[in-house]
Amino acid sequence: MRIDILTIFPQMFEGIFQHSILKRAISKDLASIFLHDIRDYSTNKHRRVDDYAFGHGAGMVMMIQPIADLIEKLKSERNYDEVIYLTPDGIPFKQKITNRLSTLTNIILLCGHYKGIDERLREHFITMELSIGDYVLSGGELAAAVVTDSIVRLIPGVLGDETSALSDSFQDGLLSPPVYTRPAVYKGWEVPRILLSGDEKKIDEWLTEKAIERTRSRRPDLLEEME
Ligand code: 6GU
């Protein structure tokens, strides 16, 4: 899978892609991530990428020309399955969406700034708009990193244990149950005895019960969604 990220701060991503699962996916060639500096495409002599909003005073808007030229160049080189704009007024990013995105071949992630991008970019180029939660970030970069991470870890061969992505929180619509590792007793704090019993059926039942309990107390909205 190929992911092209369009940003005015490409350096923000460097550390993130050089560690852990993302690094492994890239080095195994299961994912290729290309960073593009929107400023490089500005025809303005000061490399400007923003301008004043028409009609109302507050804030700057990312202008159409550099982003349109960059997207058109990329689209002339290959077909893209989705051109995604990261924005707090996008649709809520959920596991179902990332599951689907992880099956695609080429996607573009566009990181917004300031008061947003010129609406004509949304009308003519953007195929999907995503928000990662109900709070405002100073730019789309952190959101693009979140979306990239959640997609790439689902690509077959990226996670060592093929079953582990399926047991993630949200994959079955429930939060994950608690987990424990050695020692079985620490400062008198004991691991639930059932987990040491070796009775797989009982353990599975217990884990499911705990997952439901945790979901009911923290995210009752998820249980409603399942009905
Ligand atoms: Cl995708 N962008 C920004 N700037 N803020 C956000 C967001 C995205 N999702 C939640 N807050």
Short mmCIF file of C-alpha atoms and ligand atoms in Angstrom, two decimals:
data_model
loop_
_atom_site.label_atom_id
_atom_site.label_comp_id
_atom_site.label_asym_id
_atom_site.label_seq_id
_atom_site.Cartn_x
_atom_site.Cartn_y
_atom_site.Cartn_z
CA MET A 1 0.00 0.00 0.00
CA ARG A 2 1.16 3.53 -0.80
CA ILE A 3 0.23 6.55 1.34
CA ASP A 4 1.05 10.09 0.14
CA ILE A 5 0.90 12.72 2.88
CA LEU A 6 0.49 16.38 1.87
CA THR A 7 1.63 18.77 4.59
CA ILE A 8 3.36 22.06 5.34
CA PHE A 9 5.32 20.28 8.11
CA PRO A 10 6.83 17.08 6.64
CA GLN A 11 9.45 16.96 9.42
CA MET A 12 6.70 16.34 11.98
CA PHE A 13 6.34 12.77 10.66
CA GLU A 14 9.96 11.73 10.60
CA GLY A 15 10.28 10.26 14.09
CA ILE A 16 6.89 8.57 13.94
CA PHE A 17 7.65 6.43 10.89
CA GLN A 18 11.08 5.39 12.15
CA HIS A 19 9.90 3.27 15.05
CA SER A 20 8.18 0.04 15.92
CA ILE A 21 5.41 -1.32 13.71
CA LEU A 22 5.42 1.47 11.11
CA LYS A 23 9.17 1.13 10.67
CA ARG A 24 8.85 -2.64 10.22
CA ALA A 25 6.04 -2.28 7.67
CA ILE A 26 8.07 0.21 5.65
CA SER A 27 11.28 -1.83 5.77
CA LYS A 28 9.37 -4.96 4.68
CA ASP A 29 7.90 -2.91 1.81
CA LEU A 30 4.34 -3.63 2.95
CA ALA A 31 3.71 0.12 3.18
CA SER A 32 5.35 3.05 1.39
CA ILE A 33 4.84 6.48 2.84
CA PHE A 34 5.72 9.58 0.80
CA LEU A 35 5.82 13.04 2.37
CA HIS A 36 5.16 16.07 0.18
CA ASP A 37 5.82 19.65 1.29
CA ILE A 38 2.90 21.73 0.00
CA ARG A 39 5.16 24.82 -0.01
CA ASP A 40 7.30 23.24 -2.74
CA TYR A 41 4.30 23.59 -5.08
CA SER A 42 3.50 27.25 -4.38
CA THR A 43 4.04 29.47 -7.41
CA ASN A 44 4.32 32.44 -5.03
CA LYS A 45 7.85 33.83 -4.72
CA HIS A 46 7.60 33.71 -0.91
CA ARG A 47 6.29 30.12 -1.06
CA ARG A 48 3.02 31.26 0.46
CA VAL A 49 0.33 28.62 0.95
CA ASP A 50 -2.34 30.64 2.81
CA ASP A 51 -4.36 33.79 2.22
CA TYR A 52 -7.13 35.84 3.81
CA ALA A 53 -10.66 34.40 3.83
CA PHE A 54 -13.11 36.07 1.48
CA GLY A 55 -16.14 37.58 3.10
CA HIS A 56 -15.32 37.33 6.78
CA GLY A 57 -12.43 38.56 8.85
CA ALA A 58 -11.18 35.77 11.05
CA GLY A 59 -8.24 33.63 10.03
CA MET A 60 -6.24 32.40 7.08
CA VAL A 61 -7.25 29.77 4.53
CA MET A 62 -4.99 27.30 2.72
CA MET A 63 -5.09 28.39 -0.90
CA ILE A 64 -6.16 26.26 -3.82
CA GLN A 65 -3.16 26.51 -6.19
CA PRO A 66 -0.33 24.63 -4.42
CA ILE A 67 -2.59 21.82 -3.17
CA ALA A 68 -4.45 21.46 -6.49
CA ASP A 69 -1.15 21.29 -8.43
CA LEU A 70 0.29 18.71 -6.04
CA ILE A 71 -2.82 16.48 -6.13
CA GLU A 72 -3.02 16.73 -9.93
CA LYS A 73 0.63 15.75 -10.27
CA LEU A 74 0.14 12.70 -8.03
CA LYS A 75 -3.06 11.69 -9.83
CA SER A 76 -1.25 11.89 -13.18
CA GLU A 77 1.26 9.34 -11.89
CA ARG A 78 -1.14 6.70 -10.50
CA ASN A 79 -4.76 6.09 -9.55
CA TYR A 80 -5.82 6.93 -6.02
CA ASP A 81 -8.58 5.03 -4.22
CA GLU A 82 -9.27 7.90 -1.82
CA VAL A 83 -8.12 11.51 -1.39
CA ILE A 84 -8.66 12.11 2.31
CA TYR A 85 -8.76 15.48 4.06
CA LEU A 86 -8.08 15.49 7.81
CA THR A 87 -10.35 18.05 9.42
CA PRO A 88 -12.24 18.48 12.71
CA ASP A 89 -15.49 18.76 10.69
CA GLY A 90 -14.93 15.40 8.96
CA ILE A 91 -16.81 12.18 9.71
CA PRO A 92 -15.67 10.36 12.89
CA PHE A 93 -12.73 8.06 12.19
CA LYS A 94 -13.60 4.55 13.41
CA GLN A 95 -12.17 1.03 13.22
CA LYS A 96 -14.63 0.09 10.44
CA ILE A 97 -13.20 2.85 8.26
CA THR A 98 -9.58 1.95 8.92
CA ASN A 99 -10.37 -1.72 8.19
CA ARG A 100 -11.56 -0.69 4.73
CA LEU A 101 -8.74 1.79 4.11
CA SER A 102 -6.17 -0.93 4.89
CA THR A 103 -7.39 -2.90 1.84
CA LEU A 104 -6.70 -0.04 -0.61
CA THR A 105 -3.69 0.42 -2.90
CA ASN A 106 -3.02 4.18 -3.05
CA ILE A 107 -4.38 6.92 -0.83
CA ILE A 108 -3.63 10.62 -0.29
CA LEU A 109 -3.85 12.24 3.17
CA LEU A 110 -4.12 16.03 3.12
CA CYS A 111 -3.29 17.84 6.37
CA GLY A 112 -5.19 21.07 6.93
CA HIS A 113 -4.11 24.18 8.85
CA TYR A 114 -5.44 27.57 9.88
CA LYS A 115 -9.18 27.97 9.18
CA GLY A 116 -9.10 25.11 6.68
CA ILE A 117 -8.63 24.68 2.94
CA ASP A 118 -10.38 26.52 0.09
CA GLU A 119 -13.78 24.83 -0.27
CA ARG A 120 -13.19 24.21 -4.00
CA LEU A 121 -10.48 21.69 -3.11
CA ARG A 122 -13.07 19.77 -1.11
CA GLU A 123 -15.57 19.90 -3.97
CA HIS A 124 -13.19 18.86 -6.75
CA PHE A 125 -10.49 16.63 -5.23
CA ILE A 126 -11.42 15.32 -1.79
CA THR A 127 -13.29 11.99 -1.67
CA MET A 128 -13.43 11.55 2.12
CA GLU A 129 -13.09 13.85 5.15
CA LEU A 130 -12.06 12.42 8.53
CA SER A 131 -11.93 13.75 12.07
CA ILE A 132 -10.11 11.79 14.78
CA GLY A 133 -12.22 13.14 17.66
CA ASP A 134 -14.21 15.99 19.12
CA TYR A 135 -11.37 18.35 19.98
CA VAL A 136 -9.33 20.75 17.89
CA LEU A 137 -5.73 20.06 16.91
CA SER A 138 -3.47 22.79 15.61
CA GLY A 139 -3.13 20.95 12.30
CA GLY A 140 -4.00 17.74 10.49
CA GLU A 141 -0.51 16.23 10.88
CA LEU A 142 -1.11 14.40 14.14
CA ALA A 143 -4.44 13.15 12.78
CA ALA A 144 -2.73 11.90 9.59
CA ALA A 145 -0.17 10.08 11.72
CA VAL A 146 -2.98 8.46 13.73
CA VAL A 147 -4.82 7.38 10.58
CA THR A 148 -1.60 6.06 8.97
CA ASP A 149 -0.65 4.04 12.04
CA SER A 150 -4.10 2.48 12.38
CA ILE A 151 -4.19 1.54 8.67
CA VAL A 152 -0.66 0.18 8.33
CA ARG A 153 -0.84 -2.14 11.35
CA LEU A 154 -3.79 -3.92 9.64
CA ILE A 155 -1.92 -4.70 6.41
CA PRO A 156 -1.37 -8.49 6.27
CA GLY A 157 2.17 -9.38 7.36
CA VAL A 158 2.76 -6.19 9.36
CA LEU A 159 1.87 -7.57 12.79
CA GLY A 160 3.90 -10.60 13.83
CA ASP A 161 0.93 -12.51 15.18
CA GLU A 162 -1.76 -12.51 12.48
CA THR A 163 -4.53 -12.90 15.03
CA SER A 164 -3.58 -9.97 17.21
CA ALA A 165 -5.19 -7.25 15.07
CA LEU A 166 -8.49 -9.14 15.28
CA SER A 167 -8.45 -9.11 19.07
CA ASP A 168 -7.94 -5.33 19.28
CA SER A 169 -10.37 -3.17 21.16
CA PHE A 170 -13.21 -2.19 18.78
CA GLN A 171 -12.72 -5.07 16.29
CA ASP A 172 -15.59 -6.95 17.92
CA GLY A 173 -17.28 -3.75 19.03
CA LEU A 174 -16.04 -4.17 22.61
CA LEU A 175 -13.18 -2.69 24.62
CA SER A 176 -10.37 -5.11 25.46
CA PRO A 177 -10.44 -7.05 28.73
CA PRO A 178 -7.67 -6.51 31.32
CA VAL A 179 -4.35 -8.29 30.71
CA TYR A 180 -1.70 -9.52 33.15
CA THR A 181 1.82 -10.91 32.98
CA ARG A 182 4.34 -12.34 35.46
CA PRO A 183 4.75 -12.25 38.38
CA ALA A 184 1.47 -13.83 39.48
CA VAL A 185 1.79 -11.97 42.77
CA TYR A 186 3.36 -8.51 43.15
CA LYS A 187 3.41 -6.85 46.58
CA GLY A 188 0.49 -9.08 47.48
CA TRP A 189 -1.54 -8.00 44.42
CA GLU A 190 -2.77 -11.15 42.74
CA VAL A 191 -3.59 -11.96 39.14
CA PRO A 192 -7.20 -13.26 38.89
CA ARG A 193 -6.95 -16.97 39.71
CA ILE A 194 -9.02 -18.05 36.71
CA LEU A 195 -6.26 -16.90 34.34
CA LEU A 196 -3.82 -19.34 35.97
CA SER A 197 -6.29 -22.25 35.91
CA GLY A 198 -5.45 -23.54 32.42
CA ASP A 199 -9.18 -23.99 31.70
CA GLU A 200 -9.38 -22.29 28.28
CA LYS A 201 -13.16 -22.31 28.03
CA LYS A 202 -13.59 -20.72 31.46
CA ILE A 203 -10.87 -18.19 30.67
CA ASP A 204 -12.54 -17.17 27.38
CA GLU A 205 -15.86 -16.73 29.15
CA TRP A 206 -14.20 -14.62 31.83
CA LEU A 207 -12.42 -12.42 29.26
CA THR A 208 -15.66 -11.83 27.35
CA GLU A 209 -17.47 -10.97 30.59
CA LYS A 210 -14.75 -8.48 31.54
CA ALA A 211 -14.77 -6.93 28.05
CA ILE A 212 -18.54 -6.41 28.27
CA GLU A 213 -18.28 -5.03 31.83
CA ARG A 214 -15.59 -2.53 30.82
CA THR A 215 -17.49 -1.50 27.71
CA ARG A 216 -20.72 -1.03 29.69
CA SER A 217 -19.08 1.23 32.26
CA ARG A 218 -16.86 3.27 29.92
CA ARG A 219 -18.49 3.19 26.47
CA PRO A 220 -22.18 2.24 26.71
CA ASP A 221 -22.59 3.86 23.26
CA LEU A 222 -20.61 0.93 21.74
CA LEU A 223 -23.07 -1.63 23.15
CA GLU A 224 -25.98 0.34 21.71
CA GLU A 225 -24.28 0.34 18.31
CA MET A 226 -24.14 -3.49 18.36
CA GLU A 227 -27.89 -3.88 18.84
CL1 6GU B 1 -8.39 15.58 11.45
N1 6GU B 1 -7.66 17.96 12.30
C1 6GU B 1 -7.61 18.94 13.24
N2 6GU B 1 -6.96 20.07 12.97
N3 6GU B 1 -8.19 18.83 14.42
C2 6GU B 1 -8.81 17.69 14.67
C3 6GU B 1 -8.91 16.64 13.76
C4 6GU B 1 -8.30 16.81 12.55
N4 6GU B 1 -9.63 15.64 14.29
C5 6GU B 1 -9.96 16.07 15.50
N5 6GU B 1 -9.48 17.30 15.73
#
